[in-house]
Tab-separated table of C-alpha atoms in Angstrom:
chain	number	residue	atom	x	y	z
A	18	MET	CA	116.818	94.590	114.582
A	19	THR	CA	117.281	97.829	113.062
A	20	PRO	CA	113.782	100.633	112.819
A	21	ALA	CA	111.950	99.728	109.236
A	22	ARG	CA	114.164	101.328	106.176
A	23	ASP	CA	111.932	102.533	102.954
A	24	ALA	CA	114.184	103.312	99.936
A	25	ALA	CA	113.701	105.956	98.712
A	26	ASP	CA	111.394	107.047	95.299
A	27	PRO	CA	113.926	107.754	92.115
A	28	ALA	CA	112.401	110.891	92.100
A	29	GLY	CA	113.723	112.020	95.501
A	30	ALA	CA	111.533	111.675	98.157
A	31	THR	CA	112.742	110.427	101.660
A	32	ASP	CA	109.495	110.740	103.918
A	33	PRO	CA	108.971	107.048	104.913
A	34	ALA	CA	105.016	107.205	104.317
A	35	GLY	CA	105.249	109.331	101.196
A	36	ALA	CA	106.972	109.571	97.899
A	37	THR	CA	107.477	112.278	95.327
A	38	ASP	CA	105.065	112.917	92.785
A	39	PRO	CA	106.151	114.675	89.563
A	40	ALA	CA	105.345	117.788	90.569
A	41	GLY	CA	107.578	117.329	93.907
A	42	ALA	CA	104.955	117.291	96.353
A	43	THR	CA	105.926	114.614	99.597
A	44	GLY	CA	103.265	111.575	99.538
A	45	PRO	CA	101.434	108.998	97.572
A	46	ALA	CA	99.709	111.170	94.715
A	47	ASP	CA	96.703	109.374	94.372
A	48	PRO	CA	94.085	110.282	97.544
A	49	VAL	CA	93.051	106.112	98.018
A	50	VAL	CA	96.444	105.808	98.597
A	51	ALA	CA	97.150	108.479	100.414
A	52	GLY	CA	94.464	107.569	102.921
A	53	ILE	CA	96.271	103.840	103.329
A	54	ALA	CA	99.445	105.196	103.523
A	55	ALA	CA	97.781	107.564	106.645
A	56	GLY	CA	96.694	104.526	108.149
A	57	TYR	CA	99.548	103.107	108.256
A	58	ALA	CA	101.738	105.622	109.429
A	59	PHE	CA	102.525	104.860	112.947
A	60	THR	CA	105.029	106.450	115.308
A	61	GLY	CA	106.250	103.769	117.200
A	62	ARG	CA	107.989	100.284	116.695
A	63	ALA	CA	106.077	98.317	113.764
A	64	LEU	CA	106.859	95.037	111.980
A	65	GLU	CA	106.900	95.931	107.852
A	66	LEU	CA	104.999	93.995	106.131
A	67	GLY	CA	105.218	94.615	102.588
A	68	ALA	CA	103.747	97.618	100.437
A	69	VAL	CA	99.959	98.859	98.851
A	70	LEU	CA	99.209	97.406	95.789
A	71	TRP	CA	96.906	99.404	93.493
A	72	ASP	CA	95.485	100.052	90.163
A	73	GLY	CA	97.879	97.076	89.085
A	74	ARG	CA	101.290	98.509	90.483
A	75	CYS	CA	103.133	98.200	93.860
A	76	ARG	CA	103.489	101.242	96.018
A	77	PRO	CA	106.798	101.658	98.600
A	78	ASP	CA	105.197	105.287	99.022
A	79	ALA	CA	102.596	103.623	101.075
A	80	PRO	CA	104.203	100.824	103.570
A	81	VAL	CA	101.887	98.570	105.322
A	82	ARG	CA	102.984	97.634	108.909
A	83	ILE	CA	101.919	96.712	112.229
A	84	PRO	CA	102.237	97.944	115.686
A	85	LEU	CA	104.839	95.695	117.532
A	86	PRO	CA	102.017	96.189	120.824
A	87	MET	CA	99.515	94.759	118.817
A	88	LEU	CA	101.263	90.979	118.241
A	89	ASN	CA	99.880	90.392	121.321
A	90	ARG	CA	96.283	89.917	119.794
A	91	HIS	CA	94.812	87.661	117.693
A	92	GLY	CA	95.461	87.467	114.021
A	93	LEU	CA	94.165	85.834	110.635
A	94	VAL	CA	96.388	85.496	107.451
A	95	ALA	CA	93.465	84.270	104.760
A	96	GLY	CA	93.951	82.874	100.653
A	97	ALA	CA	93.909	80.100	98.419
A	98	THR	CA	96.706	77.940	98.243
A	99	GLY	CA	99.745	79.308	96.862
A	100	THR	CA	99.227	83.026	97.928
A	101	GLY	CA	101.459	83.683	100.371
A	102	LYS	CA	100.155	82.305	103.859
A	103	THR	CA	103.225	80.675	104.866
A	104	LYS	CA	106.008	83.212	103.702
A	105	THR	CA	103.345	85.886	105.805
A	106	LEU	CA	104.151	83.903	108.564
A	107	GLN	CA	107.990	83.525	108.494
A	108	LEU	CA	108.399	87.302	107.562
A	109	ILE	CA	106.433	88.200	110.960
A	110	ALA	CA	108.630	85.553	112.535
A	111	GLU	CA	111.743	87.030	111.533
A	112	GLN	CA	110.812	90.654	112.511
A	113	LEU	CA	109.238	89.550	115.930
A	114	SER	CA	112.553	87.248	116.439
A	115	ALA	CA	115.226	90.739	115.747
A	116	GLN	CA	112.826	92.606	118.232
A	117	GLY	CA	113.187	89.872	120.748
A	118	VAL	CA	109.814	88.309	121.127
A	119	PRO	CA	109.936	84.839	121.127
A	120	VAL	CA	107.916	82.753	118.506
A	121	PHE	CA	106.139	79.332	118.529
A	122	LEU	CA	105.148	78.371	115.028
A	123	ALA	CA	102.975	74.730	114.592
A	124	ASP	CA	104.553	73.947	111.444
A	125	ILE	CA	103.298	70.267	110.277
A	126	LYS	CA	105.250	69.936	107.082
A	127	GLY	CA	108.450	71.935	108.072
A	128	ASP	CA	108.154	74.574	104.928
A	129	LEU	CA	109.426	77.396	107.766
A	130	SER	CA	112.522	75.433	108.783
A	131	GLY	CA	113.972	77.676	106.610
A	132	ILE	CA	114.043	80.980	109.180
A	133	ALA	CA	117.503	79.132	110.753
A	134	ARG	CA	119.114	79.759	107.828
A	135	PRO	CA	119.847	82.739	106.025
A	136	GLY	CA	118.118	82.928	102.392
A	137	GLN	CA	119.850	82.858	99.027
A	138	PRO	CA	119.505	85.895	96.672
A	139	ASP	CA	118.023	84.772	93.144
A	140	ASP	CA	116.751	87.466	90.523
A	141	ARG	CA	112.937	87.074	91.979
A	142	VAL	CA	114.252	87.926	95.476
A	143	ARG	CA	115.900	90.692	94.411
A	144	GLY	CA	113.056	91.582	92.345
A	145	ARG	CA	110.451	91.488	94.914
A	146	ALA	CA	113.199	93.405	97.558
A	147	GLY	CA	113.376	96.463	94.589
A	148	GLU	CA	109.499	96.786	94.493
A	149	VAL	CA	108.652	97.144	98.026
A	150	GLY	CA	112.071	99.438	98.816
A	151	GLN	CA	113.330	96.817	101.177
A	152	GLU	CA	117.381	96.570	101.732
A	153	TRP	CA	117.230	92.611	101.823
A	154	THR	CA	119.897	91.178	103.375
A	155	ALA	CA	120.172	87.698	104.284
A	156	THR	CA	119.763	86.571	107.632
A	157	GLY	CA	119.006	83.310	109.632
A	158	PHE	CA	117.059	83.431	113.261
A	159	PRO	CA	117.659	81.430	116.063
A	160	ALA	CA	115.802	78.477	116.195
A	161	GLU	CA	114.398	75.544	118.053
A	162	PHE	CA	112.819	72.116	116.276
A	163	LEU	CA	110.370	70.498	118.454
A	164	ALA	CA	108.124	67.397	117.787
A	165	LEU	CA	104.771	67.179	119.603
A	166	VAL	CA	105.383	63.682	121.352
A	167	GLY	CA	108.382	62.753	119.648
A	168	LEU	CA	107.287	62.468	115.993
A	169	GLY	CA	108.911	63.823	113.061
A	170	HIS	CA	112.311	65.334	112.994
A	171	GLY	CA	112.649	67.563	116.260
A	172	ILE	CA	113.148	67.619	120.133
A	173	PRO	CA	110.227	65.576	121.631
A	174	VAL	CA	108.080	67.893	123.808
A	175	ARG	CA	104.195	67.887	125.322
A	176	ALA	CA	102.470	71.071	124.890
A	177	THR	CA	99.752	72.857	126.158
A	178	ILE	CA	99.111	76.488	124.534
A	179	THR	CA	96.079	78.884	125.634
A	180	VAL	CA	95.552	82.624	124.065
A	181	LEU	CA	93.849	85.002	125.524
A	182	SER	CA	92.675	87.898	123.072
A	183	GLU	CA	92.448	91.532	123.411
A	184	ARG	CA	90.245	94.012	121.158
A	185	GLY	CA	91.661	96.726	118.891
A	186	ALA	CA	91.504	99.049	116.034
A	187	PRO	CA	91.177	97.547	112.675
A	188	THR	CA	93.430	99.120	109.951
A	189	PRO	CA	92.522	99.836	106.307
A	190	VAL	CA	92.395	96.618	104.034
A	191	ALA	CA	94.577	97.163	101.809
A	192	ALA	CA	96.060	94.409	98.841
A	193	THR	CA	99.641	94.383	100.458
A	194	ARG	CA	103.039	93.276	98.158
A	195	LEU	CA	104.953	91.215	100.644
A	196	ARG	CA	108.470	91.981	101.885
A	197	ALA	CA	110.848	89.287	100.954
A	198	PRO	CA	111.586	86.738	103.940
A	199	GLU	CA	115.646	87.079	104.911
A	200	SER	CA	116.090	83.467	105.657
A	201	LEU	CA	115.652	80.189	103.824
A	202	MET	CA	112.584	80.010	101.808
A	203	GLY	CA	111.894	76.376	101.899
A	204	PRO	CA	112.708	73.277	104.283
A	205	VAL	CA	115.716	72.922	105.658
A	206	ASP	CA	117.354	69.712	104.814
A	207	ALA	CA	116.665	66.599	106.892
A	208	ALA	CA	120.289	65.421	108.045
A	209	GLU	CA	120.755	69.185	108.698
A	210	LEU	CA	118.108	69.714	110.597
A	211	ASP	CA	118.639	66.736	112.785
A	212	ALA	CA	122.149	68.096	112.720
A	213	ALA	CA	120.195	71.095	114.490
A	214	VAL	CA	118.753	69.318	117.260
A	215	ARG	CA	121.137	67.099	118.016
A	216	GLY	CA	123.263	70.030	119.233
A	217	SER	CA	120.610	72.055	120.681
A	218	ALA	CA	120.698	72.390	124.011
A	219	LEU	CA	117.553	71.396	124.923
A	220	HIS	CA	118.313	67.693	123.369
A	221	GLY	CA	120.030	66.642	126.206
A	222	ARG	CA	117.054	67.407	128.551
A	223	TYR	CA	114.295	66.744	126.401
A	224	ALA	CA	115.611	63.961	124.131
A	225	GLN	CA	115.314	61.080	126.892
A	226	ALA	CA	111.909	59.776	126.966
A	227	VAL	CA	110.648	58.709	130.260
A	228	ASP	CA	107.897	56.599	130.607
A	229	ARG	CA	105.915	57.271	133.459
A	230	GLU	CA	103.291	55.418	134.963
A	231	SER	CA	100.140	56.578	133.838
A	232	ALA	CA	96.603	56.918	135.300
A	233	TYR	CA	95.265	54.112	133.571
A	234	GLU	CA	98.003	52.020	134.536
A	235	LYS	CA	97.791	52.482	138.147
A	236	LEU	CA	93.811	52.253	137.796
A	237	GLN	CA	94.418	48.940	136.453
A	238	ARG	CA	96.452	47.436	139.496
A	239	THR	CA	94.047	44.822	141.465
A	240	PRO	CA	92.341	46.466	144.675
A	241	ALA	CA	92.813	44.855	148.355
A	242	GLU	CA	90.336	42.744	148.698
A	243	PRO	CA	87.384	45.198	150.496
A	244	LYS	CA	86.888	44.045	154.770
A	245	ALA	CA	83.423	42.145	154.786
A	246	ALA	CA	80.477	44.268	156.635
A	247	GLU	CA	80.011	43.527	160.064
A	248	PRO	CA	76.612	41.793	160.175
A	249	ARG	CA	73.917	43.462	161.951
A	250	ALA	CA	71.906	41.808	164.954
A	251	PRO	CA	68.562	40.495	164.230
A	252	ASN	CA	65.581	43.163	164.824
A	253	SER	CA	68.038	46.082	165.925
A	254	PRO	CA	66.862	49.143	165.548
A	255	LYS	CA	67.664	51.697	162.802
A	256	GLU	CA	69.208	54.858	163.939
A	257	GLU	CA	67.858	58.377	163.603
A	258	PRO	CA	68.908	60.607	160.348
A	259	SER	CA	70.588	63.201	162.374
A	260	LEU	CA	69.339	66.793	161.462
A	261	VAL	CA	71.583	67.630	158.523
A	262	GLU	CA	70.551	64.500	157.076
A	263	GLN	CA	67.061	65.266	157.166
A	264	VAL	CA	67.459	68.539	155.641
A	265	VAL	CA	69.874	67.543	152.610
A	266	SER	CA	67.044	64.518	151.530
A	267	SER	CA	64.083	66.715	151.701
A	268	GLY	CA	62.604	67.952	148.812
A	269	MET	CA	63.093	71.857	149.507
A	270	PHE	CA	66.603	71.534	149.667
A	271	LYS	CA	67.041	69.431	146.575
A	272	SER	CA	64.882	72.089	144.291
A	273	LEU	CA	66.823	74.803	146.076
A	274	ALA	CA	70.143	73.136	145.155
A	275	ARG	CA	68.762	72.512	141.286
A	276	SER	CA	68.120	76.555	141.510
A	277	VAL	CA	71.426	77.329	142.638
A	278	GLY	CA	73.579	75.330	140.616
A	279	THR	CA	71.470	76.422	137.449
A	280	GLN	CA	72.254	80.066	138.117
A	281	LEU	CA	75.978	79.020	138.839
A	282	GLY	CA	76.421	77.846	135.704
A	283	ARG	CA	74.759	80.463	133.957
A	284	GLU	CA	77.132	82.955	135.403
A	285	ILE	CA	80.258	80.541	135.204
A	286	THR	CA	78.865	80.899	131.228
A	287	ARG	CA	78.945	84.657	131.051
A	288	SER	CA	82.570	84.980	132.469
A	289	LEU	CA	83.753	82.497	130.205
A	290	PHE	CA	82.068	83.232	126.514
A	291	GLY	CA	81.184	86.980	127.357
A	292	THR	CA	77.692	86.448	126.937
A	293	ALA	CA	75.529	89.502	128.357
A	294	ARG	CA	71.918	89.211	130.552
A	295	ARG	CA	68.961	89.260	129.335
A	296	ARG	CA	67.168	92.453	129.501
A	297	ARG	CA	63.710	92.435	130.784
């Protein structure tokens, strides 16, 4: 992907973080918009989300961006039905793919399968691109379609995912008019999706189901008959417990073991959940 491209304001501004006001000064004329634009004016590589919506108007002179190094952190896309959460994920995934970053999307309904095909230009797409100052080009992105345990369209896989978070400085909160995704905004036809799955290099390796013997099946096997214990001679003297057995069975040792176990459990919990030790 090439660096972010922002269209110049009709008045002639070329500053990527600003526009030209009627007086000819560079940058957003509104001080609030100027403050938001300054908060998103990163110098390094960044993902372009869109432009600020302020006072009922889209402001392409104030782009909303995410620094690429921050994308290894946790994020939240929240909103009511139909507000664009799925398209926001598609937009982020497109730009990460263009930067060479692999993306895993848990897409239950197949709404994001269109990322594999170029988008279809229409008046809505062209209008949105013009609003946010985007040079829109229909683009498809490489994709592999996987199906967890073989349910639905995709290569059957089993997956385990874990994520570790880090703390990052928050950027200004701003209503944002999102850019238009460049891939197809909608699910790919089922026949085309199946063809992509069959044509994948992963299909030959993972498509064949392997029914391995489970732990449950192994436990259900009939165990071998245990050997009968040899009868002890009557009136035979009991073996005296060893010194270690005497110590382990003592009440003092059991109390100490409980105390150590409790303290160990607390330390493990603190290390996992980051809870601080109480101050006395």
